PDB file of C-alpha atoms in Angstrom:
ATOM      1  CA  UNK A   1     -76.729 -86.919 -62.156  1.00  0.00           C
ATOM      2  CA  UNK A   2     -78.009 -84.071 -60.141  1.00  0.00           C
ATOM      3  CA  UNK A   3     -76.736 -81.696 -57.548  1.00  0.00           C
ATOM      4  CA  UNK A   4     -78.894 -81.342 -54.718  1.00  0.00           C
ATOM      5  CA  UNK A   5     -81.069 -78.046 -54.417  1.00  0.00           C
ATOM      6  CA  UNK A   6     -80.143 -75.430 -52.184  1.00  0.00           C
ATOM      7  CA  UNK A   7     -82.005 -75.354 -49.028  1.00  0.00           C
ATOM      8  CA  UNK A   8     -84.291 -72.185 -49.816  1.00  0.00           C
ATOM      9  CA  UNK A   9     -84.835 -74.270 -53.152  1.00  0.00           C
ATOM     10  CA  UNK A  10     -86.057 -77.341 -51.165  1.00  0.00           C
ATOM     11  CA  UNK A  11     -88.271 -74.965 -49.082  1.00  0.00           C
ATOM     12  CA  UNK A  12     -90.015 -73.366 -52.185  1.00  0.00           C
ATOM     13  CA  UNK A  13     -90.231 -76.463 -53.849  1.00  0.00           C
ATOM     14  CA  UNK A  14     -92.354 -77.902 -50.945  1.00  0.00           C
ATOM     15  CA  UNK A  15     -94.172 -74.830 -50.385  1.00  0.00           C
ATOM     16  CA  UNK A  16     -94.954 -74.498 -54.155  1.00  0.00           C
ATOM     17  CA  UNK A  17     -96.188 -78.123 -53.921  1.00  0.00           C
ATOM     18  CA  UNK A  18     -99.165 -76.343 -51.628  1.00  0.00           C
ATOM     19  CA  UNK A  19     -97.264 -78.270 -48.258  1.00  0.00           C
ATOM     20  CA  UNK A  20     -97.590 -76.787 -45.143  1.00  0.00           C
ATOM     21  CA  UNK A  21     -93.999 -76.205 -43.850  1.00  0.00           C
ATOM     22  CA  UNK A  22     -92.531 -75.691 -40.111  1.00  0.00           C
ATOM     23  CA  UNK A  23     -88.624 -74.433 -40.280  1.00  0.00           C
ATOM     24  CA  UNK A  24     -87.028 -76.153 -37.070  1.00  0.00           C
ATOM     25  CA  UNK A  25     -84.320 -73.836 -35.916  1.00  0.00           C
ATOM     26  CA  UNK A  26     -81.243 -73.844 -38.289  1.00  0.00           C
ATOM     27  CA  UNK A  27     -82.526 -76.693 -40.318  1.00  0.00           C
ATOM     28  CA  UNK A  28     -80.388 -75.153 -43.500  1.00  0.00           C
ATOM     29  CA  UNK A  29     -77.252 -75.976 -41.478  1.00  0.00           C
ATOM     30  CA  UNK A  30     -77.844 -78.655 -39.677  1.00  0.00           C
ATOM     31  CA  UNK A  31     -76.039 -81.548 -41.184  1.00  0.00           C
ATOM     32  CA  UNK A  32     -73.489 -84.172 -41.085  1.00  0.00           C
ATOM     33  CA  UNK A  33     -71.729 -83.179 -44.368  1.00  0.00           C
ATOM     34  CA  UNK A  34     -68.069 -83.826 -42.628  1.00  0.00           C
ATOM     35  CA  UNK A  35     -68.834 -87.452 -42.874  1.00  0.00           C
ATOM     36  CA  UNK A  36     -69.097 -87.245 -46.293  1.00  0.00           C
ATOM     37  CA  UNK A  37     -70.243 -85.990 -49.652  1.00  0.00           C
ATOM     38  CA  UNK A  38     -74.295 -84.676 -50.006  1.00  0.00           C
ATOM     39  CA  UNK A  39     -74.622 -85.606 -53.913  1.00  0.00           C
ATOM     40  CA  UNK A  40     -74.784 -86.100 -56.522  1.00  0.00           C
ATOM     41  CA  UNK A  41     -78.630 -87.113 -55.887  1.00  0.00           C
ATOM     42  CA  UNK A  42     -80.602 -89.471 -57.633  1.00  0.00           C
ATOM     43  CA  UNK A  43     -84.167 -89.876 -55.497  1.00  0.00           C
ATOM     44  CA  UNK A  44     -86.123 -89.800 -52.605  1.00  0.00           C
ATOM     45  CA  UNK A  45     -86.396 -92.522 -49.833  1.00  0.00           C
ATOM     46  CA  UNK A  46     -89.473 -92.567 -47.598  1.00  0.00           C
ATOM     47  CA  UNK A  47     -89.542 -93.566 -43.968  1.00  0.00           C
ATOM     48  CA  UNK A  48     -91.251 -94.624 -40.896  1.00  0.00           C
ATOM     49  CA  UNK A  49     -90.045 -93.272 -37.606  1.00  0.00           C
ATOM     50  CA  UNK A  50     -91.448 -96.157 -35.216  1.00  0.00           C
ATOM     51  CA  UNK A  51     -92.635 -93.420 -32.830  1.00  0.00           C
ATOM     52  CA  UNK A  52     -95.662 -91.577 -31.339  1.00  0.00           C
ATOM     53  CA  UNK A  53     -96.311 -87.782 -30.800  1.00  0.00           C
ATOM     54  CA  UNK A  54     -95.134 -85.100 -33.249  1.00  0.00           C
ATOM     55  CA  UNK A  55     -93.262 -83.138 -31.182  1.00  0.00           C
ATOM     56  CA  UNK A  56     -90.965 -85.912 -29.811  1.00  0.00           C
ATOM     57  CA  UNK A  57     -90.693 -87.415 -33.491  1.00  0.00           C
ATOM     58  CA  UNK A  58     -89.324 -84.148 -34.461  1.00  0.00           C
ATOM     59  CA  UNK A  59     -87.131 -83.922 -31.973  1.00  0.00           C
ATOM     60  CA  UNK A  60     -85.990 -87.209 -32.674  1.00  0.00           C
ATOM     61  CA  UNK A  61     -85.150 -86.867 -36.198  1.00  0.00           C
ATOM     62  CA  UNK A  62     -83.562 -83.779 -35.844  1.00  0.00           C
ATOM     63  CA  UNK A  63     -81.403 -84.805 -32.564  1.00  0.00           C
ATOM     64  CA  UNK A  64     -80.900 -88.737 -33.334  1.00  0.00           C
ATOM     65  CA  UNK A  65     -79.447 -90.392 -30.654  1.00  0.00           C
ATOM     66  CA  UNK A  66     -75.913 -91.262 -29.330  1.00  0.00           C
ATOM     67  CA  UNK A  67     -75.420 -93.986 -32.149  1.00  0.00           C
ATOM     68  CA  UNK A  68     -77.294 -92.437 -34.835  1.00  0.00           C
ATOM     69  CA  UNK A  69     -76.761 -88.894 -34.506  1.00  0.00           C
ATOM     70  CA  UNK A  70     -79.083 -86.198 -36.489  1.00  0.00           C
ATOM     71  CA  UNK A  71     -80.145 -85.377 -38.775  1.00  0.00           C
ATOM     72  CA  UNK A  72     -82.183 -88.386 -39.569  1.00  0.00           C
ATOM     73  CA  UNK A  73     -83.642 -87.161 -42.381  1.00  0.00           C
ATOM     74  CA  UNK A  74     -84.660 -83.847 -44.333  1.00  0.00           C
ATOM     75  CA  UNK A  75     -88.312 -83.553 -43.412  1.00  0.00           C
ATOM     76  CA  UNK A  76     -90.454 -85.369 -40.498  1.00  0.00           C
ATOM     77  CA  UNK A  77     -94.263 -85.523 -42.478  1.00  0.00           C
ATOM     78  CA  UNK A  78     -95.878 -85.451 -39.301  1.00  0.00           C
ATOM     79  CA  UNK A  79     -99.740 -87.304 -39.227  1.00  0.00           C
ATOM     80  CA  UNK A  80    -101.797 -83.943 -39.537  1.00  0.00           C
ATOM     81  CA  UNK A  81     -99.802 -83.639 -43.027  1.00  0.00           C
ATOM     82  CA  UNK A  82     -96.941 -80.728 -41.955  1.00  0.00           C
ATOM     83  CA  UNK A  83     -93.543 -80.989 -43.462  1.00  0.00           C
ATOM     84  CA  UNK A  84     -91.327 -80.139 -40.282  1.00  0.00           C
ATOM     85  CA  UNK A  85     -87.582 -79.440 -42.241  1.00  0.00           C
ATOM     86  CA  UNK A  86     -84.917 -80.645 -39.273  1.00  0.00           C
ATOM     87  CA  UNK A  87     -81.796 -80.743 -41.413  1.00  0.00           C
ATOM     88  CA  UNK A  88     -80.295 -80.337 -45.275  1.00  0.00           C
ATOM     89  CA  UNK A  89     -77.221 -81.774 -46.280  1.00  0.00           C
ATOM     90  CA  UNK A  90     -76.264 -84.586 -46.018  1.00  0.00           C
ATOM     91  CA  UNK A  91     -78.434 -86.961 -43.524  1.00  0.00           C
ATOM     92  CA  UNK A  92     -78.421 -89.991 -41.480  1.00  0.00           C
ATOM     93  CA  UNK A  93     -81.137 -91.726 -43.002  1.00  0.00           C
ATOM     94  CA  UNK A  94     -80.926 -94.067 -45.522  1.00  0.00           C
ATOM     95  CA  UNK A  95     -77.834 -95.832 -44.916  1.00  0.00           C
ATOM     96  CA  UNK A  96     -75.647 -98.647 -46.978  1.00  0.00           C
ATOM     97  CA  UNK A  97     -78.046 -99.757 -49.699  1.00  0.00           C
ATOM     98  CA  UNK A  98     -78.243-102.071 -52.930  1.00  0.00           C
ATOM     99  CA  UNK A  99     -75.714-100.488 -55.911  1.00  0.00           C
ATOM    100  CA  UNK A 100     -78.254-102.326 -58.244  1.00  0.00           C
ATOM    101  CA  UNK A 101     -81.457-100.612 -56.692  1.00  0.00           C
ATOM    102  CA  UNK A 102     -79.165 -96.956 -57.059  1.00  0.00           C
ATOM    103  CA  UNK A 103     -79.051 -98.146 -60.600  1.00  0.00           C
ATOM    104  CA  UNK A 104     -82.542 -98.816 -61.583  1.00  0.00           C
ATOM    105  CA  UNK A 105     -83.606 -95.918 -59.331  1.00  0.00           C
ATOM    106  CA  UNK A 106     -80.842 -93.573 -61.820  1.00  0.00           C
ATOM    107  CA  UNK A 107     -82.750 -95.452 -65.039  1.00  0.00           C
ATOM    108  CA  UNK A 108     -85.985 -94.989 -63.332  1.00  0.00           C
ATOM    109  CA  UNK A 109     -86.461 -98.899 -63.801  1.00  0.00           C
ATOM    110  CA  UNK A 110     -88.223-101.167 -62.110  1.00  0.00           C
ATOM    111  CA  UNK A 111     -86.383-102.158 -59.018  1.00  0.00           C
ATOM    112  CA  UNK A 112     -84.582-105.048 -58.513  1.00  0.00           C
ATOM    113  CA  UNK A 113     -84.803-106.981 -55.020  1.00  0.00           C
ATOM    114  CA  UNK A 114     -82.458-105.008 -52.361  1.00  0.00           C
ATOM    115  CA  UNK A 115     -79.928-107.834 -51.133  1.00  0.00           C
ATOM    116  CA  UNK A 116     -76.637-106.025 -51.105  1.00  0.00           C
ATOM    117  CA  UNK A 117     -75.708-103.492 -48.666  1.00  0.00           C
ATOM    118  CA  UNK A 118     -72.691-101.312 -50.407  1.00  0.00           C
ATOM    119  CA  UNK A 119     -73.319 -98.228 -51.458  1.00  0.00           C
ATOM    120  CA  UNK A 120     -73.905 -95.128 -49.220  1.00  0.00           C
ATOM    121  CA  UNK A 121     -77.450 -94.326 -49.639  1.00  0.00           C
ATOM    122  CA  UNK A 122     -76.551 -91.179 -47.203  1.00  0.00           C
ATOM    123  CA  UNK A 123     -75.230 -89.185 -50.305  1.00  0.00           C
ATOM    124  CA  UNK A 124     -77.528 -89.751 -53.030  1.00  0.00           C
ATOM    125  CA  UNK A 125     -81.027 -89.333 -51.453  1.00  0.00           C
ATOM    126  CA  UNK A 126     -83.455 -86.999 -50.277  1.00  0.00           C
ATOM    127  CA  UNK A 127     -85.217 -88.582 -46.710  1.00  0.00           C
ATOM    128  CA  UNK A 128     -88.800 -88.104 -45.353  1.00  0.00           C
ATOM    129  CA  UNK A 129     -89.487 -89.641 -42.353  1.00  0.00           C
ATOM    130  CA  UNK A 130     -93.227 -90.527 -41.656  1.00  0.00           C
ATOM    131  CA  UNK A 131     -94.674 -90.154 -37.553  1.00  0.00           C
ATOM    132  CA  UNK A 132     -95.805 -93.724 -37.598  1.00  0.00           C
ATOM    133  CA  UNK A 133     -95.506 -96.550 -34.863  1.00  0.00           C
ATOM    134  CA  UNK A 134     -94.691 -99.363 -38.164  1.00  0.00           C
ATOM    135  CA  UNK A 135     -96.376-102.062 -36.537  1.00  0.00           C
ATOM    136  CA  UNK A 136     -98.996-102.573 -39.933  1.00  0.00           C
ATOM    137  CA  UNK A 137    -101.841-101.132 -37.639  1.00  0.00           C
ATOM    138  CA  UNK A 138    -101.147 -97.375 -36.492  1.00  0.00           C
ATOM    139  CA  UNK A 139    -103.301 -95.643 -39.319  1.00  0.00           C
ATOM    140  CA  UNK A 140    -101.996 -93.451 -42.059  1.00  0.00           C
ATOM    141  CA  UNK A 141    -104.108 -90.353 -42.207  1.00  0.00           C
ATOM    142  CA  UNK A 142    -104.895 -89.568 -45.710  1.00  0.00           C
ATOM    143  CA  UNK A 143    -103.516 -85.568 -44.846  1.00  0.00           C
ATOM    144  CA  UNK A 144     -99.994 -87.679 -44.120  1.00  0.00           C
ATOM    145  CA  UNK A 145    -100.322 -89.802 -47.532  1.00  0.00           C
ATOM    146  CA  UNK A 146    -100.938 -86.528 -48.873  1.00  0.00           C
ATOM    147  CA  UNK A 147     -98.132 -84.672 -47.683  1.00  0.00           C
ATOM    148  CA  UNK A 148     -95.745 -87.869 -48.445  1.00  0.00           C
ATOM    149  CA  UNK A 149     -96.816 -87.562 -52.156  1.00  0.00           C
ATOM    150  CA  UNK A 150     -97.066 -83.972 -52.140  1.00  0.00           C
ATOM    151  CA  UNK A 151     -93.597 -84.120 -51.035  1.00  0.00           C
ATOM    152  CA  UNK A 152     -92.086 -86.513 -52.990  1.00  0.00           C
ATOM    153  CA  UNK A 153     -93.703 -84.957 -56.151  1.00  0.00           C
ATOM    154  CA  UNK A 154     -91.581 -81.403 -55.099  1.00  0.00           C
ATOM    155  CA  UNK A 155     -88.731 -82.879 -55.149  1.00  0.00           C
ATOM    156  CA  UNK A 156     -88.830 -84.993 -58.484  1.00  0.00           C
ATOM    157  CA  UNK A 157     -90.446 -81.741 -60.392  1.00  0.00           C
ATOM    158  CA  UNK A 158     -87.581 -79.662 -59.399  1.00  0.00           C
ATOM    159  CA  UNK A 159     -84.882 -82.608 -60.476  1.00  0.00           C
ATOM    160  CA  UNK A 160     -87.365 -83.782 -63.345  1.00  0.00           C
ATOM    161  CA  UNK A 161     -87.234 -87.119 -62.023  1.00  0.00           C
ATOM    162  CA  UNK A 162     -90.894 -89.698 -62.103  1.00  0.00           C
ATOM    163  CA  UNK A 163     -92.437 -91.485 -59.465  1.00  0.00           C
ATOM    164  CA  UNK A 164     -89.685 -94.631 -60.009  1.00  0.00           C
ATOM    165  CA  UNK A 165     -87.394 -92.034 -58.324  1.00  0.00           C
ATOM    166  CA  UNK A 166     -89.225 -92.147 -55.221  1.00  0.00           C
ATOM    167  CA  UNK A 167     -88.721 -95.890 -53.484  1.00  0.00           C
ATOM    168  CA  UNK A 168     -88.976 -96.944 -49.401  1.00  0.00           C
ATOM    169  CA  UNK A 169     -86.316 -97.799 -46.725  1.00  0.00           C
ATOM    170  CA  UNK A 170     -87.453-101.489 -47.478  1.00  0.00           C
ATOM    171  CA  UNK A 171     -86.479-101.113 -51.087  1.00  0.00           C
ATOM    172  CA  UNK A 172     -82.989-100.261 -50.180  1.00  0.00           C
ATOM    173  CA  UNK A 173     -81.658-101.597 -47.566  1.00  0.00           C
ATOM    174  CA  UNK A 174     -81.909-105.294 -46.905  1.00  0.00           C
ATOM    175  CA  UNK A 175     -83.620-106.310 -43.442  1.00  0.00           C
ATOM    176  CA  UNK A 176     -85.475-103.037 -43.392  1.00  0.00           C
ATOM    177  CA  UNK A 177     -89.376-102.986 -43.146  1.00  0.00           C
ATOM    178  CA  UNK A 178     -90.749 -99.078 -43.733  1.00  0.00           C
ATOM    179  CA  UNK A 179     -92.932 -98.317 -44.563  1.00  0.00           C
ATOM    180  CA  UNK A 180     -95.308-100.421 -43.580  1.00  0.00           C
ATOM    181  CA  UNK A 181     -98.720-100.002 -43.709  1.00  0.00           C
ATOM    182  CA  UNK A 182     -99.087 -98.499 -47.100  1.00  0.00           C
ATOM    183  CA  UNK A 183     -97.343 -99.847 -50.565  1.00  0.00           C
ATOM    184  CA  UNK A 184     -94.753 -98.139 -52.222  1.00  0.00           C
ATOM    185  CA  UNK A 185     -96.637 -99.088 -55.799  1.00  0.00           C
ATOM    186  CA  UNK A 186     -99.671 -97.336 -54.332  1.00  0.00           C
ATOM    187  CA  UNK A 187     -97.728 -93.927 -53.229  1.00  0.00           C
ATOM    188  CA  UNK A 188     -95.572 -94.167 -57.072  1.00  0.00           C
ATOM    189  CA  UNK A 189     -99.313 -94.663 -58.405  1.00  0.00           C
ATOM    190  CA  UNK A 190     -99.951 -91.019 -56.556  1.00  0.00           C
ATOM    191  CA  UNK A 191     -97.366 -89.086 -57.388  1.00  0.00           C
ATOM    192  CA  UNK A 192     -97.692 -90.220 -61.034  1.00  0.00           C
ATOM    193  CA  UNK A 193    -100.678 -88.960 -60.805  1.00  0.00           C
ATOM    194  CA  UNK A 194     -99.629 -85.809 -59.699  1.00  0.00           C
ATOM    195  CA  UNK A 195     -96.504 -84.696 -61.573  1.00  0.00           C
ATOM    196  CA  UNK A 196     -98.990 -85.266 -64.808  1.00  0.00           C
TER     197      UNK A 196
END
């Protein structure tokens, strides 16, 4: 059980990671922690944002929309590999998930299919969403895969967490598909690799 970092934590851990970083105005406070709790944390959940053109994908994820307001997420990886931070607290990103995925994702376990939604994924996860249409054919650049494991491997080294603590939207919430065009085994493969 972990608290989360503080926000200037988060930043240094991502900068000490060797990511290139873009604050987005008052990212620190920008939150919707009167909906709920923001901990305690237990992983990371990586995204796709089903959109085009960094600029409106940050704006996106940091504005939401009128039924999904922002933050979406902690950090937009955008597909030239910068980590723009657009909230911290607690997000609007991964949703009602699987209690028994939570639990193999504390045990750092293999995880068990996600076909329960019942557990607020909102509290206990760090989000990254990734600037990618999600149709299986807009390309992953490898400065984006970079930055998602770059990123994902911050976050577990502060928390001392392994690559099992890192899983996708489609590992947690039923009916979801991202990310798609890479494997989740493939990006736990790379971040293994790194926190050696």
């Amino acid at each position: 059980m972990a608290p989360p970092m503080s926000a200037g934590e988060f930043l240094q851990a991502l900068q000490d990671e060797g990511l290139t970083v873009v604050e987005v105005g008052d990212w620190e406070h920008h939150n919707r922690d009167h909906k709920g709790p923001w901990g305690p944390v237990h992983g990371v959940v990586i995204h796709h944002t089903v959109t085009s053109g960094s600029e409106r994908t940050v704006e996106i994820c940091r504005d939401g929309f009128a039924s999904l307001p922002g933050p979406l997420c902690h950090g937009v990886i955008t597909k030239d590999g910068r980590v723009h931070l657009v909230g911290y607290g607690r997000a609007n990103h991964a949703g009602l998930g699987d209690d028994d995925v939570l639990r193999a994702v504390i045990a750092e376990k293999r995880l068990p299919p996600d076909n329960e939604a019942n557990t607020d994924g909102n509290r206990h996860f760090y989000g990254f969403e990734c600037e990618n249409l999600g149709d299986g054919e807009d390309p992953w650049p490898e400065e984006q895969l970079d930055a998602i494991e770059k990123a994902s491997a911050a976050v577990c080294r502060v928390h001392g967490w392994t690559e099992r603590s890192v899983i996708g939207h489609l590992e947690w919430q039923p009916g979801k598909v991202d990310p798609r065009g890479f494997t989740m085994d493939s990006m736990r493969a790379r971040i293994e690799e790194r926190l050696k």
